[in-house]
Short mmCIF file of C-alpha atoms in Angstrom, two decimals:
data_model
loop_
_atom_site.label_atom_id
_atom_site.label_comp_id
_atom_site.label_asym_id
_atom_site.label_seq_id
_atom_site.Cartn_x
_atom_site.Cartn_y
_atom_site.Cartn_z
CA UNK A 230 -25.07 -15.44 -23.68
CA UNK A 231 -21.57 -16.02 -22.94
CA UNK A 232 -20.35 -17.95 -20.50
CA UNK A 233 -19.18 -15.12 -18.18
CA UNK A 234 -22.52 -13.27 -18.95
CA UNK A 235 -24.71 -16.63 -17.82
CA UNK A 236 -22.63 -17.49 -14.58
CA UNK A 237 -22.93 -13.88 -13.63
CA UNK A 238 -26.97 -14.15 -14.24
CA UNK A 239 -26.95 -16.89 -11.97
CA UNK A 240 -24.86 -15.49 -9.35
CA UNK A 241 -27.28 -12.34 -9.57
CA UNK A 242 -30.33 -14.06 -9.21
CA UNK A 243 -28.89 -16.01 -5.80
CA UNK A 244 -27.52 -13.21 -4.48
CA UNK A 245 -30.77 -10.71 -5.52
CA UNK A 246 -32.90 -13.04 -3.06
CA UNK A 247 -30.74 -11.42 0.18
CA UNK A 248 -31.83 -8.14 -0.68
CA UNK A 249 -35.51 -6.43 0.19
CA UNK A 250 -38.18 -6.49 -2.03
CA UNK A 251 -37.90 -3.26 -4.05
CA UNK A 252 -34.49 -3.84 -4.69
CA UNK A 253 -35.70 -6.80 -6.49
CA UNK A 254 -37.97 -4.76 -8.55
CA UNK A 255 -35.06 -2.66 -9.70
CA UNK A 256 -32.84 -5.11 -10.32
CA UNK A 257 -35.69 -5.96 -12.65
CA UNK A 258 -36.18 -3.01 -14.24
CA UNK A 259 -32.51 -2.44 -15.11
CA UNK A 260 -32.79 -6.00 -16.93
CA UNK A 261 -36.15 -4.35 -18.91
CA UNK A 262 -32.97 -1.46 -19.64
CA UNK A 263 -30.57 -4.58 -20.70
CA UNK A 264 -27.90 -3.58 -18.01
CA UNK A 265 -25.43 -6.68 -17.93
CA UNK A 266 -25.71 -8.94 -14.74
CA UNK A 267 -22.07 -8.03 -14.17
CA UNK A 268 -23.32 -4.25 -13.94
CA UNK A 269 -26.51 -5.25 -11.47
CA UNK A 270 -23.59 -7.43 -9.24
CA UNK A 271 -21.98 -4.05 -8.70
CA UNK A 272 -25.18 -1.94 -8.06
CA UNK A 273 -25.69 -4.79 -5.27
CA UNK A 274 -22.15 -4.62 -4.13
CA UNK A 275 -22.65 -0.62 -3.54
CA UNK A 276 -26.47 -1.44 -1.71
CA UNK A 277 -25.01 -4.07 0.09
CA UNK A 278 -22.52 -1.83 1.84
CA UNK A 279 -24.93 1.01 2.41
CA UNK A 280 -27.37 -0.98 3.84
CA UNK A 281 -24.51 -2.45 6.60
CA UNK A 282 -23.77 0.53 7.29
CA UNK A 283 -27.70 1.62 8.33
CA UNK A 284 -27.52 -1.76 10.31
CA UNK A 285 -24.27 -0.39 12.23
CA UNK A 286 -24.91 2.92 12.65
CA UNK A 287 -28.42 1.82 14.20
CA UNK A 288 -30.71 3.76 11.44
CA UNK A 289 -33.12 0.99 10.92
CA UNK A 290 -34.15 -1.57 12.75
CA UNK A 291 -33.56 -4.66 10.57
CA UNK A 292 -31.40 -7.13 11.66
CA UNK A 293 -30.60 -8.27 7.84
CA UNK A 294 -30.39 -6.51 5.00
CA UNK A 295 -33.57 -7.99 3.46
CA UNK A 296 -35.31 -6.92 6.56
CA UNK A 297 -35.06 -2.90 5.91
CA UNK A 298 -38.03 -1.75 5.15
CA UNK A 299 -39.20 1.43 2.38
CA UNK A 300 -40.49 3.75 4.92
CA UNK A 301 -37.09 3.20 6.47
CA UNK A 302 -35.12 4.68 3.16
CA UNK A 303 -38.29 7.44 2.75
CA UNK A 304 -37.45 8.97 6.60
CA UNK A 305 -33.78 9.09 5.82
CA UNK A 306 -31.95 12.97 6.17
CA UNK A 307 -29.89 14.45 3.93
CA UNK A 308 -27.33 15.19 6.83
CA UNK A 309 -27.34 11.06 7.24
CA UNK A 310 -26.70 10.53 3.43
CA UNK A 311 -23.55 13.36 4.27
CA UNK A 312 -22.42 11.25 7.12
CA UNK A 313 -22.40 8.12 4.84
CA UNK A 314 -19.85 9.94 2.35
CA UNK A 315 -17.96 11.49 5.11
CA UNK A 316 -17.37 7.78 6.41
CA UNK A 317 -16.51 6.87 3.30
CA UNK A 318 -13.89 9.25 2.65
CA UNK A 319 -12.71 9.63 6.43
CA UNK A 320 -13.78 5.71 8.21
CA UNK A 321 -10.59 3.21 8.47
CA UNK A 322 -13.12 0.45 8.25
CA UNK A 323 -12.20 -1.64 5.58
CA UNK A 324 -15.28 -3.48 3.64
CA UNK A 325 -14.56 -6.95 3.74
CA UNK A 326 -14.93 -5.98 7.77
CA UNK A 327 -18.18 -4.67 7.02
CA UNK A 328 -19.54 -6.95 4.50
CA UNK A 329 -18.56 -9.92 7.35
CA UNK A 330 -20.12 -7.35 9.82
CA UNK A 331 -16.60 -7.88 11.39
CA UNK A 332 -15.27 -4.12 12.05
CA UNK A 333 -11.77 -4.45 12.70
CA UNK A 334 -9.34 -1.12 11.74
CA UNK A 335 -6.57 -0.82 9.24
CA UNK A 336 -4.15 2.27 8.67
CA UNK A 337 -5.18 3.67 6.02
CA UNK A 338 -7.95 5.16 3.83
CA UNK A 339 -10.32 2.17 1.53
CA UNK A 340 -11.36 4.52 -1.01
CA UNK A 341 -10.71 6.90 -3.77
CA UNK A 342 -12.76 10.05 -4.96
CA UNK A 343 -13.75 7.93 -8.38
CA UNK A 344 -15.01 4.73 -6.14
CA UNK A 345 -16.87 7.21 -3.56
CA UNK A 346 -18.71 8.54 -6.23
CA UNK A 347 -19.52 5.48 -7.94
CA UNK A 348 -20.81 4.20 -4.48
CA UNK A 349 -23.49 7.22 -4.16
CA UNK A 350 -24.17 7.44 -8.14
CA UNK A 351 -25.52 3.62 -7.56
CA UNK A 352 -27.13 4.88 -4.34
CA UNK A 353 -28.77 7.90 -6.53
CA UNK A 354 -30.06 5.55 -9.05
CA UNK A 355 -32.09 3.24 -6.87
CA UNK A 356 -33.47 6.37 -4.70
CA UNK A 357 -34.78 7.91 -8.38
CA UNK A 358 -36.32 4.88 -9.57
CA UNK A 359 -38.17 3.99 -6.07
CA UNK A 360 -39.63 8.18 -5.90
CA UNK A 361 -40.13 8.67 -9.80
CA UNK A 362 -39.93 5.23 -11.96
CA UNK A 363 -41.35 2.78 -9.91
CA UNK A 364 -45.34 2.16 -9.24
CA UNK A 365 -47.50 0.22 -6.76
CA UNK A 366 -50.60 -0.57 -7.15
CA UNK A 367 -52.49 2.54 -6.92
CA UNK A 368 -50.31 4.34 -9.35
CA UNK A 369 -47.81 6.44 -6.85
CA UNK A 370 -44.24 5.57 -6.65
CA UNK A 371 -42.50 3.55 -4.08
CA UNK A 372 -40.51 6.58 -2.25
CA UNK A 373 -42.49 9.95 -1.55
CA UNK A 374 -39.65 11.93 -1.42
CA UNK A 375 -35.91 10.94 -2.67
CA UNK A 376 -33.11 12.15 -0.07
CA UNK A 377 -30.60 11.76 -2.71
CA UNK A 378 -31.78 14.26 -5.31
CA UNK A 379 -30.23 16.45 -2.68
CA UNK A 380 -26.69 14.69 -2.83
CA UNK A 381 -24.30 17.01 -5.04
CA UNK A 382 -21.28 14.94 -6.67
CA UNK A 383 -18.63 16.71 -7.23
CA UNK A 384 -17.89 15.66 -10.92
CA UNK A 385 -14.16 16.15 -11.75
CA UNK A 386 -13.54 17.68 -15.53
CA UNK A 387 -10.44 16.24 -17.15
CA UNK A 388 -9.41 16.98 -20.80
CA UNK A 389 -8.40 14.37 -23.03
CA UNK A 390 -4.55 16.02 -22.53
CA UNK A 391 -5.11 14.48 -18.76
CA UNK A 392 -6.57 11.94 -19.60
CA UNK A 393 -3.47 11.22 -22.16
CA UNK A 394 -1.00 11.87 -19.74
CA UNK A 395 -2.62 9.21 -16.89
CA UNK A 396 -2.97 6.66 -19.77
CA UNK A 397 0.62 7.14 -20.81
CA UNK A 398 2.00 6.84 -17.16
CA UNK A 399 0.05 3.76 -16.49
CA UNK A 400 0.95 1.49 -20.26
CA UNK A 401 3.06 -0.37 -22.07
CA UNK A 402 5.08 1.58 -24.71
CA UNK A 403 7.13 0.11 -27.93
CA UNK A 404 9.66 -2.50 -26.88
CA UNK A 405 8.43 -3.20 -23.37
CA UNK A 406 5.60 -4.83 -25.24
CA UNK A 407 7.81 -6.98 -26.18
CA UNK A 408 9.77 -6.69 -23.18
CA UNK A 409 6.73 -8.05 -20.89
CA UNK A 410 5.67 -10.89 -22.46
CA UNK A 411 9.24 -12.24 -22.97
CA UNK A 412 9.26 -12.14 -19.00
CA UNK A 413 6.00 -13.50 -18.47
CA UNK A 414 7.80 -16.65 -20.47
CA UNK A 415 11.18 -16.67 -19.23
CA UNK A 416 11.83 -14.10 -16.40
CA UNK A 417 9.06 -14.45 -14.10
CA UNK A 418 10.33 -17.78 -12.80
CA UNK A 419 13.25 -16.23 -11.06
CA UNK A 420 10.67 -14.46 -9.24
CA UNK A 421 9.07 -18.36 -7.52
CA UNK A 422 10.71 -18.53 -4.66
CA UNK A 423 9.04 -22.10 -3.67
CA UNK A 424 8.69 -25.11 -5.52
CA UNK A 425 5.20 -24.86 -5.38
CA UNK A 426 5.04 -21.45 -7.50
CA UNK A 427 7.80 -23.02 -9.91
CA UNK A 428 5.58 -25.52 -11.00
CA UNK A 429 2.43 -24.01 -10.97
CA UNK A 430 4.09 -21.22 -13.27
CA UNK A 431 6.00 -23.89 -15.44
CA UNK A 432 1.99 -25.36 -16.01
CA UNK A 433 0.60 -22.00 -16.93
CA UNK A 434 3.21 -20.06 -18.90
CA UNK A 435 2.51 -20.92 -22.39
CA UNK A 436 -1.30 -20.05 -21.66
CA UNK A 437 -0.58 -16.82 -19.79
CA UNK A 438 1.84 -15.41 -22.41
CA UNK A 439 -0.95 -16.17 -25.11
CA UNK A 440 -3.42 -14.64 -23.33
CA UNK A 441 -1.09 -10.94 -22.24
CA UNK A 442 -0.10 -11.33 -26.06
CA UNK A 443 -3.25 -11.99 -27.83
CA UNK A 444 -4.65 -8.76 -25.80
CA UNK A 445 -1.36 -6.66 -26.61
CA UNK A 446 -1.89 -7.50 -30.67
CA UNK A 447 -5.74 -7.10 -31.02
CA UNK A 448 -6.65 -4.60 -28.16
CA UNK A 449 -9.44 -7.47 -27.05
CA UNK A 450 -11.03 -7.06 -23.87
CA UNK A 451 -11.08 -9.35 -21.52
CA UNK A 452 -14.33 -10.96 -21.18
CA UNK A 453 -13.96 -11.55 -25.18
CA UNK A 454 -10.50 -13.27 -24.71
CA UNK A 455 -12.30 -15.23 -21.48
CA UNK A 456 -15.86 -16.29 -23.50
CA UNK A 457 -13.21 -17.37 -26.63
CA UNK A 458 -14.09 -20.72 -27.92
CA UNK A 459 -12.51 -22.89 -30.30
CA UNK A 460 -14.55 -22.45 -33.40
CA UNK A 461 -14.05 -18.42 -32.65
CA UNK A 462 -10.17 -18.79 -33.99
CA UNK A 463 -9.71 -18.56 -37.82
CA UNK A 464 -5.62 -18.51 -37.57
CA UNK A 465 -5.40 -18.46 -41.15
CA UNK A 466 -6.81 -14.79 -41.45
CA UNK A 467 -5.72 -14.04 -37.97
CA UNK A 468 -9.19 -13.34 -36.78
CA UNK A 469 -11.66 -13.78 -33.97
CA UNK A 470 -15.49 -13.94 -34.38
CA UNK A 471 -16.84 -12.53 -30.74
CA UNK A 472 -19.88 -10.60 -29.27
CA UNK A 473 -18.82 -7.55 -28.01
CA UNK A 474 -20.43 -4.64 -25.93
CA UNK A 475 -23.72 -4.01 -26.91
CA UNK A 476 -24.30 -7.63 -28.55
CA UNK A 477 -22.74 -6.86 -31.77
CA UNK A 478 -20.98 -9.44 -33.65
CA UNK A 479 -17.58 -8.83 -34.88
CA UNK A 480 -14.59 -10.39 -36.02
CA UNK A 481 -11.12 -8.15 -35.37
CA UNK A 482 -7.63 -9.25 -36.11
CA UNK A 483 -4.99 -9.99 -34.20
CA UNK A 484 -1.49 -10.03 -35.03
CA UNK A 485 1.46 -12.58 -36.52
CA UNK A 486 3.60 -11.90 -33.51
CA UNK A 487 0.76 -12.50 -31.13
CA UNK A 488 -0.60 -15.88 -33.21
CA UNK A 489 3.13 -17.25 -32.31
CA UNK A 490 2.08 -17.26 -28.85
CA UNK A 491 -1.44 -18.70 -29.58
CA UNK A 492 -0.50 -21.41 -31.61
CA UNK A 493 2.37 -22.80 -29.06
CA UNK A 494 -0.74 -22.62 -26.25
CA UNK A 495 -3.16 -24.50 -28.91
CA UNK A 496 -0.28 -27.12 -29.53
CA UNK A 497 -0.53 -27.92 -25.43
CA UNK A 498 -3.65 -27.21 -24.21
CA UNK A 499 -4.44 -31.07 -23.64
CA UNK A 500 -2.29 -30.69 -20.98
CA UNK A 501 -5.01 -28.66 -18.81
CA UNK A 502 -6.90 -32.16 -19.51
CA UNK A 503 -10.23 -30.54 -20.94
CA UNK A 504 -13.68 -32.79 -20.80
CA UNK A 505 -14.90 -33.72 -24.24
CA UNK A 506 -16.29 -31.36 -26.16
CA UNK A 507 -15.04 -28.63 -23.89
CA UNK A 508 -14.84 -25.59 -26.71
CA UNK A 509 -13.30 -22.87 -24.15
CA UNK A 510 -9.81 -21.59 -25.79
CA UNK A 511 -8.42 -20.87 -22.71
CA UNK A 512 -8.31 -23.18 -19.63
CA UNK A 513 -7.47 -23.96 -15.50
CA UNK A 514 -7.46 -26.51 -13.50
CA UNK A 515 -9.12 -26.63 -9.80
CA UNK A 516 -8.68 -29.42 -7.52
CA UNK A 517 -11.77 -30.11 -7.06
CA UNK A 518 -12.66 -30.64 -10.39
CA UNK A 519 -11.42 -33.06 -12.86
CA UNK A 520 -11.12 -31.79 -16.27
CA UNK A 521 -9.79 -28.29 -17.08
CA UNK A 522 -12.24 -25.54 -16.93
CA UNK A 523 -12.65 -22.29 -19.47
CA UNK A 524 -10.68 -19.89 -17.14
CA UNK A 525 -12.54 -16.96 -15.46
CA UNK A 526 -12.05 -13.29 -15.71
CA UNK A 527 -10.51 -12.43 -12.35
CA UNK A 528 -8.60 -14.94 -12.77
CA UNK A 529 -6.81 -13.32 -15.99
CA UNK A 530 -7.13 -10.29 -13.73
CA UNK A 531 -5.22 -11.59 -11.21
CA UNK A 532 -2.32 -12.75 -13.05
CA UNK A 533 -1.57 -10.04 -15.02
CA UNK A 534 -1.06 -7.75 -11.89
CA UNK A 535 1.06 -10.56 -10.61
CA UNK A 536 3.54 -10.42 -13.29
CA UNK A 537 2.86 -6.43 -13.80
CA UNK A 538 4.07 -6.05 -10.12
CA UNK A 539 7.49 -8.24 -10.94
CA UNK A 540 8.03 -6.77 -14.03
CA UNK A 541 7.73 -3.30 -12.31
CA UNK A 542 4.96 -1.58 -13.80
CA UNK A 543 2.23 -2.60 -10.37
CA UNK A 544 -0.42 0.35 -12.36
CA UNK A 545 -0.42 -2.07 -15.05
CA UNK A 546 -4.43 -4.15 -15.31
CA UNK A 547 -5.50 -6.13 -18.22
CA UNK A 548 -7.54 -3.34 -18.88
CA UNK A 549 -4.09 -1.05 -19.27
CA UNK A 550 -3.08 -4.09 -21.64
CA UNK A 551 -5.77 -3.15 -24.13
CA UNK A 552 -5.16 0.14 -23.97
CA UNK A 553 -1.33 -0.04 -24.56
CA UNK A 554 -2.24 -1.73 -27.76
CA UNK A 555 -4.24 1.42 -28.90
CA UNK A 556 -1.75 3.47 -28.39
CA UNK A 557 1.13 1.75 -29.87
CA UNK A 558 -1.42 1.40 -33.32
CA UNK A 559 -2.41 4.53 -33.55
CA UNK A 560 1.43 5.66 -33.39
CA UNK A 561 2.62 3.04 -36.49
CA UNK A 562 -1.25 4.22 -37.92
CA UNK A 563 -2.39 7.31 -37.25
CA UNK A 564 -6.36 6.34 -38.42
CA UNK A 565 -8.49 6.45 -35.25
CA UNK A 566 -11.36 4.60 -37.51
CA UNK A 567 -9.46 1.89 -37.97
CA UNK A 568 -8.58 1.67 -34.50
CA UNK A 569 -12.47 2.26 -34.28
CA UNK A 570 -13.27 -1.01 -35.66
CA UNK A 571 -10.92 -3.03 -33.94
CA UNK A 572 -11.63 -2.14 -31.01
CA UNK A 573 -15.68 -2.39 -30.99
CA UNK A 574 -15.74 1.26 -30.07
CA UNK A 575 -19.13 2.93 -30.79
CA UNK A 576 -18.07 6.37 -30.62
CA UNK A 577 -15.06 7.70 -32.34
CA UNK A 578 -14.62 10.17 -29.11
CA UNK A 579 -13.79 7.28 -27.16
CA UNK A 580 -11.12 5.65 -29.63
CA UNK A 581 -9.60 9.88 -29.82
CA UNK A 582 -8.44 9.32 -26.32
CA UNK A 583 -5.54 7.30 -27.52
CA UNK A 584 -4.67 10.10 -29.99
CA UNK A 585 -2.72 11.99 -27.29
CA UNK A 586 -1.02 9.96 -25.42
CA UNK A 587 2.33 9.37 -27.58
CA UNK A 588 1.52 12.50 -29.51
CA UNK A 589 4.33 15.25 -28.96
CA UNK A 590 3.08 17.14 -31.36
CA UNK A 591 1.42 20.35 -29.23
CA UNK A 592 4.57 19.83 -27.17
CA UNK A 593 6.74 20.98 -30.12
CA UNK A 594 4.51 23.49 -31.50
CA UNK A 595 4.39 25.23 -27.69
CA UNK A 596 8.09 25.08 -28.11
CA UNK A 597 8.32 26.84 -31.83
CA UNK A 598 6.36 29.50 -30.39
CA UNK A 599 8.90 30.66 -28.04
CA UNK A 600 12.41 30.01 -29.56
CA UNK A 601 14.48 32.75 -30.59
#
């Protein structure tokens, strides 16, 4: 198990204890189906938000989430659940305020339709388990009725072309890839408006540039980069050994261009003062820790957003760096099966979403049909 998954597994164990016994049973059920700890933590966040809403609306007698009884879920009406959906769509109550049980008002809507759909889907999964897949000592399901089965979610149909257009507007293309990496290393200093920010950037710019360049030169997932150990790097072959989704062992490649930034960082890695035997490639420092420790996924996500905002492309995320690589790869090497192997996709259909991103062939063909 990777370091990130170990950390998430420990956090999951800690968080599950805050929930009623039937949620713990659900989590055990999902574990048996090999759901990842990060996925299960996401479920718990969605359950917590719903349970706290029930408490705020006096729809339960419980004073804590753990005290919410099973029969209270069994007695929920369709109208109540629909009220929750309306609340998610129209309420100005922020999630942080609800989770802290300190309601405050803000002026903007908190959730997109996609996020709302995910939150309701999480509840549908829980209620389906409780009403159909669970079993008590008498062989009966925990719930006698499933109110969530009556809730319909509008499924947004999106074509490959529409998905490609959405990706295209939020990625780096051609020379933007190199300009962005160069900005991280050389240009961001101009945005450091305090001495402390400048010192922090100068400490981490080799690391940050290496992470971003490595993703852009190989299309790696952020978790794959964070979990890298020194022994996983095969510099002479430009390869990285890693365990991918589905626990698949793989050894994808990265470019010579990305290798330069990686080597530059490795030559300076000791300034993070790693402990003896520390194998993590990418390190971070903290005032409470005497040695450099493995960087966290959230830290990488935040640093990418920081640089992207300063660069002028605020929608760029760490996952969009992977999209950028995939799109550029197909533009230069039009072989989706090669890209599928590099990205570690199980299905070619997943890889093919990138085929239309920079493909103007359809536009040209349509234009030709109307030429005089």
